[in-house]
């Protein structure tokens, strides 16, 4: 068990030390929640009729098998609540993608947690979108 923890710590340090490459003019926000390793980078795209959220490994050469839990709310009502959905072989070329419908003058909230197979938090974030504001992504405590 100790060996596994040491190996995991070495891998995490290597992943975190890798710089993030540029992929255009898309707004990116990395959020590290309490107890999260911050292994994923989130991107949010807001369109007139929908939202698109992508989650890619921070290190371009990394691949992960992981579980994602998320809740998407519209005007305080849960539209989609998913617990531990499996995503295999997640990479820069194969990111996790979530797409949701959007209505004018509604407020939205998306809470996400990505964990590895052993339950270690790789990413935690929360984003709130209201008609009068642009995305605000905050750290989960």
Short mmCIF file of N, CA and C in Angstrom, two decimals:
data_model
loop_
_atom_site.label_atom_id
_atom_site.label_comp_id
_atom_site.label_asym_id
_atom_site.label_seq_id
_atom_site.Cartn_x
_atom_site.Cartn_y
_atom_site.Cartn_z
N UNK A 1 0.83 -1.20 0.00
CA UNK A 1 0.00 0.00 0.00
C UNK A 1 0.87 1.26 0.00
N UNK A 2 1.94 1.24 0.80
CA UNK A 2 2.83 2.40 0.87
C UNK A 2 3.50 2.62 -0.48
N UNK A 3 3.92 1.53 -1.12
CA UNK A 3 4.56 1.64 -2.44
C UNK A 3 3.60 2.28 -3.43
N UNK A 4 2.34 1.85 -3.42
CA UNK A 4 1.33 2.42 -4.31
C UNK A 4 1.17 3.92 -4.07
N UNK A 5 1.15 4.33 -2.81
CA UNK A 5 1.00 5.75 -2.49
C UNK A 5 2.20 6.56 -2.98
N UNK A 6 3.40 6.01 -2.82
CA UNK A 6 4.61 6.71 -3.27
C UNK A 6 4.61 6.84 -4.79
N UNK A 7 4.28 5.76 -5.50
CA UNK A 7 4.24 5.79 -6.96
C UNK A 7 3.20 6.79 -7.43
N UNK A 8 2.02 6.80 -6.80
CA UNK A 8 0.97 7.75 -7.16
C UNK A 8 1.45 9.18 -6.95
N UNK A 9 2.11 9.44 -5.83
CA UNK A 9 2.61 10.80 -5.55
C UNK A 9 3.62 11.24 -6.59
N UNK A 10 4.52 10.34 -7.00
CA UNK A 10 5.52 10.69 -8.02
C UNK A 10 4.84 11.01 -9.34
N UNK A 11 3.86 10.22 -9.74
CA UNK A 11 3.14 10.46 -10.99
C UNK A 11 2.41 11.80 -10.94
N UNK A 12 1.75 12.08 -9.83
CA UNK A 12 1.01 13.33 -9.68
C UNK A 12 1.94 14.53 -9.78
N UNK A 13 3.09 14.47 -9.13
CA UNK A 13 4.05 15.57 -9.19
C UNK A 13 4.50 15.79 -10.63
N UNK A 14 4.75 14.72 -11.36
CA UNK A 14 5.17 14.84 -12.76
C UNK A 14 4.06 15.46 -13.60
N UNK A 15 2.82 15.07 -13.35
CA UNK A 15 1.70 15.61 -14.12
C UNK A 15 1.50 17.10 -13.84
N UNK A 16 1.59 17.48 -12.59
CA UNK A 16 1.35 18.87 -12.22
C UNK A 16 2.46 19.77 -12.74
N UNK A 17 3.69 19.28 -12.81
CA UNK A 17 4.81 20.09 -13.29
C UNK A 17 4.80 20.31 -14.79
N UNK A 18 3.98 19.59 -15.55
CA UNK A 18 3.94 19.74 -17.00
C UNK A 18 3.15 20.99 -17.37
N UNK A 19 3.65 21.86 -18.24
CA UNK A 19 2.91 23.05 -18.64
C UNK A 19 1.74 22.68 -19.56
N UNK A 20 0.72 23.52 -19.52
CA UNK A 20 -0.45 23.34 -20.36
C UNK A 20 -0.23 23.99 -21.71
N UNK A 21 -0.45 23.25 -22.79
CA UNK A 21 -0.28 23.82 -24.13
C UNK A 21 -1.47 24.68 -24.52
N UNK A 22 -1.26 25.61 -25.41
CA UNK A 22 -2.33 26.49 -25.88
C UNK A 22 -3.16 25.78 -26.94
N UNK A 23 -4.47 25.97 -26.90
CA UNK A 23 -5.37 25.38 -27.87
C UNK A 23 -6.34 26.41 -28.42
N UNK A 24 -5.92 27.62 -28.63
CA UNK A 24 -6.80 28.62 -29.20
C UNK A 24 -7.28 29.61 -28.17
N UNK A 25 -8.32 30.36 -28.54
CA UNK A 25 -8.79 31.46 -27.72
C UNK A 25 -9.96 31.08 -26.82
N UNK A 26 -10.11 29.82 -26.50
CA UNK A 26 -11.19 29.36 -25.64
C UNK A 26 -10.83 29.65 -24.20
N UNK A 27 -11.78 30.16 -23.45
CA UNK A 27 -11.54 30.45 -22.04
C UNK A 27 -11.40 29.13 -21.28
N UNK A 28 -10.32 28.99 -20.53
CA UNK A 28 -10.08 27.79 -19.74
C UNK A 28 -9.99 28.17 -18.28
N UNK A 29 -10.51 27.31 -17.45
CA UNK A 29 -10.40 27.56 -16.03
C UNK A 29 -10.07 26.26 -15.33
N UNK A 30 -8.97 26.24 -14.60
CA UNK A 30 -8.60 25.09 -13.79
C UNK A 30 -9.05 25.37 -12.37
N UNK A 31 -9.70 24.43 -11.77
CA UNK A 31 -10.15 24.61 -10.41
C UNK A 31 -9.73 23.41 -9.58
N UNK A 32 -9.06 23.69 -8.49
CA UNK A 32 -8.67 22.61 -7.60
C UNK A 32 -9.52 22.69 -6.36
N UNK A 33 -10.38 21.71 -6.18
CA UNK A 33 -11.20 21.66 -4.98
C UNK A 33 -10.43 21.05 -3.83
N UNK A 34 -10.92 21.23 -2.64
CA UNK A 34 -10.27 20.67 -1.46
C UNK A 34 -10.20 19.16 -1.63
N UNK A 35 -9.03 18.59 -1.47
CA UNK A 35 -8.85 17.16 -1.61
C UNK A 35 -8.75 16.70 -3.05
N UNK A 36 -8.60 17.61 -3.97
CA UNK A 36 -8.52 17.29 -5.39
C UNK A 36 -7.08 17.46 -5.87
N UNK A 37 -6.65 16.62 -6.82
CA UNK A 37 -5.29 16.69 -7.34
C UNK A 37 -5.15 17.66 -8.50
N UNK A 38 -6.23 18.21 -9.02
CA UNK A 38 -6.18 19.18 -10.11
C UNK A 38 -5.51 18.61 -11.36
N UNK A 39 -5.88 17.42 -11.75
CA UNK A 39 -5.29 16.73 -12.89
C UNK A 39 -5.98 17.12 -14.20
N UNK A 40 -7.20 17.65 -14.13
CA UNK A 40 -7.96 17.99 -15.33
C UNK A 40 -8.10 19.50 -15.50
N UNK A 41 -8.21 19.93 -16.73
CA UNK A 41 -8.48 21.32 -17.08
C UNK A 41 -9.90 21.35 -17.64
N UNK A 42 -10.70 22.29 -17.18
CA UNK A 42 -12.07 22.40 -17.69
C UNK A 42 -12.16 23.58 -18.65
N UNK A 43 -12.96 23.41 -19.68
CA UNK A 43 -13.27 24.47 -20.63
C UNK A 43 -14.78 24.59 -20.69
N UNK A 44 -15.27 25.81 -20.73
CA UNK A 44 -16.72 26.01 -20.84
C UNK A 44 -17.00 26.88 -22.06
N UNK A 45 -18.00 26.47 -22.81
CA UNK A 45 -18.42 27.19 -24.01
C UNK A 45 -19.91 27.48 -23.87
N UNK A 46 -20.26 28.73 -24.02
CA UNK A 46 -21.65 29.15 -23.89
C UNK A 46 -22.17 29.59 -25.26
N UNK A 47 -23.21 28.92 -25.71
CA UNK A 47 -23.85 29.25 -26.98
C UNK A 47 -25.27 29.73 -26.72
N UNK A 48 -25.91 30.26 -27.71
CA UNK A 48 -27.26 30.78 -27.54
C UNK A 48 -28.24 29.71 -27.04
N UNK A 49 -28.10 28.48 -27.52
CA UNK A 49 -29.07 27.43 -27.20
C UNK A 49 -28.50 26.28 -26.38
N UNK A 50 -27.20 26.33 -26.03
CA UNK A 50 -26.61 25.20 -25.29
C UNK A 50 -25.31 25.60 -24.62
N UNK A 51 -24.90 24.74 -23.69
CA UNK A 51 -23.60 24.85 -23.03
C UNK A 51 -22.79 23.61 -23.40
N UNK A 52 -21.50 23.78 -23.52
CA UNK A 52 -20.60 22.68 -23.79
C UNK A 52 -19.44 22.78 -22.79
N UNK A 53 -19.21 21.71 -22.04
CA UNK A 53 -18.14 21.66 -21.06
C UNK A 53 -17.22 20.50 -21.42
N UNK A 54 -15.92 20.76 -21.44
CA UNK A 54 -14.96 19.69 -21.71
C UNK A 54 -13.95 19.62 -20.57
N UNK A 55 -13.51 18.40 -20.30
CA UNK A 55 -12.55 18.13 -19.25
C UNK A 55 -11.43 17.29 -19.86
N UNK A 56 -10.22 17.85 -19.89
CA UNK A 56 -9.07 17.17 -20.49
C UNK A 56 -7.95 17.06 -19.46
N UNK A 57 -7.13 16.01 -19.57
CA UNK A 57 -5.99 15.91 -18.67
C UNK A 57 -5.06 17.10 -18.84
N UNK A 58 -4.52 17.56 -17.75
CA UNK A 58 -3.62 18.70 -17.77
C UNK A 58 -2.34 18.40 -18.56
N UNK A 59 -1.85 17.19 -18.41
CA UNK A 59 -0.65 16.76 -19.12
C UNK A 59 -1.08 16.17 -20.46
N UNK A 60 -0.66 16.75 -21.59
CA UNK A 60 -1.10 16.29 -22.91
C UNK A 60 -0.82 14.82 -23.20
N UNK A 61 0.16 14.21 -22.54
CA UNK A 61 0.47 12.80 -22.80
C UNK A 61 -0.26 11.83 -21.89
N UNK A 62 -1.08 12.32 -20.99
CA UNK A 62 -1.76 11.45 -20.02
C UNK A 62 -3.03 10.82 -20.58
N UNK A 63 -3.35 9.64 -20.06
CA UNK A 63 -4.60 8.95 -20.36
C UNK A 63 -5.15 8.42 -19.03
N UNK A 64 -6.46 8.56 -18.85
CA UNK A 64 -7.08 8.15 -17.60
C UNK A 64 -8.34 7.33 -17.85
N UNK A 65 -8.55 6.35 -16.98
CA UNK A 65 -9.85 5.70 -16.83
C UNK A 65 -10.39 6.29 -15.54
N UNK A 66 -11.56 6.91 -15.61
CA UNK A 66 -12.06 7.61 -14.43
C UNK A 66 -13.58 7.60 -14.37
N UNK A 67 -14.08 8.05 -13.23
CA UNK A 67 -15.52 8.16 -13.00
C UNK A 67 -15.86 9.62 -12.77
N UNK A 68 -16.95 10.07 -13.39
CA UNK A 68 -17.38 11.45 -13.21
C UNK A 68 -18.79 11.46 -12.63
N UNK A 69 -18.96 12.29 -11.60
CA UNK A 69 -20.27 12.56 -11.04
C UNK A 69 -20.55 14.03 -11.28
N UNK A 70 -21.77 14.34 -11.66
CA UNK A 70 -22.10 15.74 -11.89
C UNK A 70 -23.60 15.97 -11.69
N UNK A 71 -23.92 17.24 -11.39
CA UNK A 71 -25.31 17.67 -11.31
C UNK A 71 -25.43 18.98 -12.07
N UNK A 72 -26.39 19.02 -12.99
CA UNK A 72 -26.67 20.22 -13.77
C UNK A 72 -28.03 20.74 -13.36
N UNK A 73 -28.09 22.00 -12.93
CA UNK A 73 -29.33 22.60 -12.44
C UNK A 73 -29.71 23.80 -13.28
N UNK A 74 -31.01 23.96 -13.50
CA UNK A 74 -31.56 25.12 -14.20
C UNK A 74 -32.56 25.78 -13.27
N UNK A 75 -32.33 27.06 -12.95
CA UNK A 75 -33.21 27.81 -12.05
C UNK A 75 -33.48 27.05 -10.75
N UNK A 76 -32.45 26.40 -10.23
CA UNK A 76 -32.56 25.67 -8.97
C UNK A 76 -33.08 24.25 -9.08
N UNK A 77 -33.56 23.85 -10.24
CA UNK A 77 -34.11 22.51 -10.44
C UNK A 77 -33.08 21.61 -11.12
N UNK A 78 -32.92 20.42 -10.58
CA UNK A 78 -31.96 19.47 -11.14
C UNK A 78 -32.48 18.93 -12.47
N UNK A 79 -31.72 19.16 -13.55
CA UNK A 79 -32.08 18.62 -14.86
C UNK A 79 -31.39 17.30 -15.12
N UNK A 80 -30.17 17.15 -14.60
CA UNK A 80 -29.42 15.92 -14.80
C UNK A 80 -28.52 15.70 -13.59
N UNK A 81 -28.60 14.51 -13.02
CA UNK A 81 -27.79 14.16 -11.86
C UNK A 81 -27.20 12.78 -12.11
N UNK A 82 -25.89 12.72 -12.34
CA UNK A 82 -25.23 11.47 -12.71
C UNK A 82 -24.20 11.13 -11.65
N UNK A 83 -24.18 9.88 -11.23
CA UNK A 83 -23.24 9.43 -10.21
C UNK A 83 -22.29 8.40 -10.79
N UNK A 84 -21.01 8.71 -10.74
CA UNK A 84 -19.93 7.80 -11.10
C UNK A 84 -20.08 7.16 -12.48
N UNK A 85 -20.25 7.99 -13.49
CA UNK A 85 -20.28 7.50 -14.87
C UNK A 85 -18.85 7.24 -15.32
N UNK A 86 -18.61 6.07 -15.89
CA UNK A 86 -17.26 5.68 -16.29
C UNK A 86 -16.89 6.28 -17.64
N UNK A 87 -15.68 6.83 -17.71
CA UNK A 87 -15.09 7.32 -18.95
C UNK A 87 -13.74 6.65 -19.10
N UNK A 88 -13.54 5.93 -20.19
CA UNK A 88 -12.29 5.23 -20.41
C UNK A 88 -11.38 5.94 -21.38
N UNK A 89 -10.08 5.81 -21.14
CA UNK A 89 -9.06 6.32 -22.06
C UNK A 89 -9.20 7.83 -22.31
N UNK A 90 -9.47 8.58 -21.25
CA UNK A 90 -9.64 10.04 -21.38
C UNK A 90 -8.27 10.66 -21.63
N UNK A 91 -8.21 11.50 -22.66
CA UNK A 91 -6.96 12.14 -23.05
C UNK A 91 -7.28 13.49 -23.68
N UNK A 92 -6.26 14.21 -24.13
CA UNK A 92 -6.47 15.48 -24.82
C UNK A 92 -7.27 15.22 -26.10
N UNK A 93 -6.99 14.11 -26.77
CA UNK A 93 -7.70 13.77 -28.00
C UNK A 93 -9.09 13.19 -27.73
N UNK A 94 -9.32 12.68 -26.52
CA UNK A 94 -10.58 12.04 -26.16
C UNK A 94 -11.06 12.58 -24.80
N UNK A 95 -11.45 13.88 -24.75
CA UNK A 95 -11.85 14.48 -23.46
C UNK A 95 -13.24 14.03 -23.03
N UNK A 96 -13.55 14.31 -21.78
CA UNK A 96 -14.92 14.16 -21.30
C UNK A 96 -15.68 15.38 -21.79
N UNK A 97 -16.83 15.17 -22.43
CA UNK A 97 -17.62 16.27 -22.98
C UNK A 97 -19.04 16.17 -22.42
N UNK A 98 -19.52 17.27 -21.86
CA UNK A 98 -20.90 17.37 -21.39
C UNK A 98 -21.58 18.49 -22.15
N UNK A 99 -22.79 18.22 -22.62
CA UNK A 99 -23.56 19.24 -23.35
C UNK A 99 -24.96 19.31 -22.75
N UNK A 100 -25.42 20.55 -22.52
CA UNK A 100 -26.73 20.77 -21.91
C UNK A 100 -27.46 21.87 -22.67
N UNK A 101 -28.80 21.80 -22.70
CA UNK A 101 -29.58 22.86 -23.36
C UNK A 101 -29.54 24.15 -22.53
N UNK A 102 -29.78 25.25 -23.21
CA UNK A 102 -29.78 26.56 -22.56
C UNK A 102 -31.02 27.33 -22.97
N UNK A 103 -31.66 27.98 -21.99
CA UNK A 103 -32.79 28.86 -22.25
C UNK A 103 -32.40 30.28 -21.88
N UNK A 104 -32.96 31.22 -22.60
CA UNK A 104 -32.71 32.63 -22.31
C UNK A 104 -33.28 32.98 -20.94
N UNK A 105 -32.57 33.81 -20.18
CA UNK A 105 -32.99 34.33 -18.88
C UNK A 105 -33.08 33.28 -17.78
N UNK A 106 -32.41 32.16 -17.92
CA UNK A 106 -32.36 31.15 -16.87
C UNK A 106 -30.99 31.16 -16.21
N UNK A 107 -30.95 30.67 -14.98
CA UNK A 107 -29.69 30.54 -14.25
C UNK A 107 -29.33 29.06 -14.19
N UNK A 108 -28.02 28.79 -14.29
CA UNK A 108 -27.55 27.40 -14.35
C UNK A 108 -26.41 27.19 -13.37
N UNK A 109 -26.28 25.93 -12.96
CA UNK A 109 -25.21 25.53 -12.08
C UNK A 109 -24.77 24.12 -12.46
N UNK A 110 -23.46 23.91 -12.51
CA UNK A 110 -22.90 22.59 -12.79
C UNK A 110 -21.84 22.28 -11.75
N UNK A 111 -22.03 21.18 -11.03
CA UNK A 111 -21.06 20.70 -10.05
C UNK A 111 -20.48 19.41 -10.60
N UNK A 112 -19.15 19.30 -10.59
CA UNK A 112 -18.50 18.11 -11.13
C UNK A 112 -17.44 17.57 -10.18
N UNK A 113 -17.29 16.26 -10.20
CA UNK A 113 -16.21 15.57 -9.49
C UNK A 113 -15.72 14.46 -10.42
N UNK A 114 -14.41 14.41 -10.63
CA UNK A 114 -13.80 13.33 -11.41
C UNK A 114 -12.88 12.58 -10.47
N UNK A 115 -13.04 11.25 -10.44
CA UNK A 115 -12.23 10.40 -9.56
C UNK A 115 -11.58 9.29 -10.37
N UNK A 116 -10.44 8.80 -9.88
CA UNK A 116 -9.84 7.65 -10.53
C UNK A 116 -10.52 6.38 -10.02
N UNK A 117 -10.07 5.23 -10.48
CA UNK A 117 -10.71 3.96 -10.12
C UNK A 117 -10.67 3.66 -8.62
N UNK A 118 -9.66 4.21 -7.93
CA UNK A 118 -9.55 3.95 -6.49
C UNK A 118 -10.27 5.00 -5.65
N UNK A 119 -10.93 5.98 -6.29
CA UNK A 119 -11.70 6.98 -5.55
C UNK A 119 -10.95 8.26 -5.24
N UNK A 120 -9.73 8.41 -5.76
CA UNK A 120 -8.97 9.64 -5.53
C UNK A 120 -9.54 10.75 -6.41
N UNK A 121 -9.81 11.92 -5.80
CA UNK A 121 -10.35 13.06 -6.55
C UNK A 121 -9.29 13.64 -7.47
N UNK A 122 -9.59 13.65 -8.77
CA UNK A 122 -8.69 14.22 -9.76
C UNK A 122 -9.09 15.65 -10.12
N UNK A 123 -10.38 15.98 -9.95
CA UNK A 123 -10.88 17.32 -10.29
C UNK A 123 -12.22 17.51 -9.60
N UNK A 124 -12.41 18.72 -9.05
CA UNK A 124 -13.69 19.13 -8.46
C UNK A 124 -13.93 20.57 -8.87
N UNK A 125 -15.12 20.85 -9.36
CA UNK A 125 -15.42 22.25 -9.67
C UNK A 125 -16.92 22.50 -9.63
N UNK A 126 -17.23 23.78 -9.60
CA UNK A 126 -18.62 24.24 -9.61
C UNK A 126 -18.65 25.50 -10.45
N UNK A 127 -19.60 25.56 -11.36
CA UNK A 127 -19.74 26.75 -12.20
C UNK A 127 -21.18 27.22 -12.13
N UNK A 128 -21.35 28.54 -12.02
CA UNK A 128 -22.67 29.16 -12.01
C UNK A 128 -22.76 30.13 -13.17
N UNK A 129 -23.86 30.06 -13.90
CA UNK A 129 -24.05 30.93 -15.06
C UNK A 129 -25.43 31.57 -14.94
N UNK A 130 -25.44 32.91 -14.91
CA UNK A 130 -26.71 33.63 -14.87
C UNK A 130 -26.82 34.49 -16.11
N UNK A 131 -28.03 34.95 -16.43
CA UNK A 131 -28.20 35.76 -17.64
C UNK A 131 -27.34 37.02 -17.65
N UNK A 132 -27.06 37.59 -16.49
CA UNK A 132 -26.35 38.87 -16.43
C UNK A 132 -24.83 38.70 -16.30
N UNK A 133 -24.36 37.46 -16.13
CA UNK A 133 -22.93 37.27 -15.92
C UNK A 133 -22.36 36.26 -16.88
N UNK A 134 -21.06 36.31 -16.99
CA UNK A 134 -20.32 35.28 -17.70
C UNK A 134 -19.96 34.24 -16.65
N UNK A 135 -19.52 33.08 -17.06
CA UNK A 135 -19.26 31.98 -16.15
C UNK A 135 -18.40 32.39 -14.97
N UNK A 136 -18.78 31.91 -13.79
CA UNK A 136 -17.98 32.04 -12.58
C UNK A 136 -17.72 30.63 -12.08
N UNK A 137 -16.49 30.19 -12.16
CA UNK A 137 -16.15 28.86 -11.69
C UNK A 137 -15.42 29.02 -10.37
N UNK A 138 -15.85 28.29 -9.37
CA UNK A 138 -15.28 28.47 -8.04
C UNK A 138 -14.78 27.15 -7.48
N UNK A 139 -13.87 27.30 -6.54
CA UNK A 139 -13.32 26.14 -5.85
C UNK A 139 -14.36 25.60 -4.88
N UNK A 140 -14.45 24.29 -4.81
CA UNK A 140 -15.35 23.64 -3.86
C UNK A 140 -14.58 23.39 -2.58
N UNK A 141 -15.17 23.77 -1.48
CA UNK A 141 -14.51 23.56 -0.18
C UNK A 141 -15.24 22.53 0.61
#
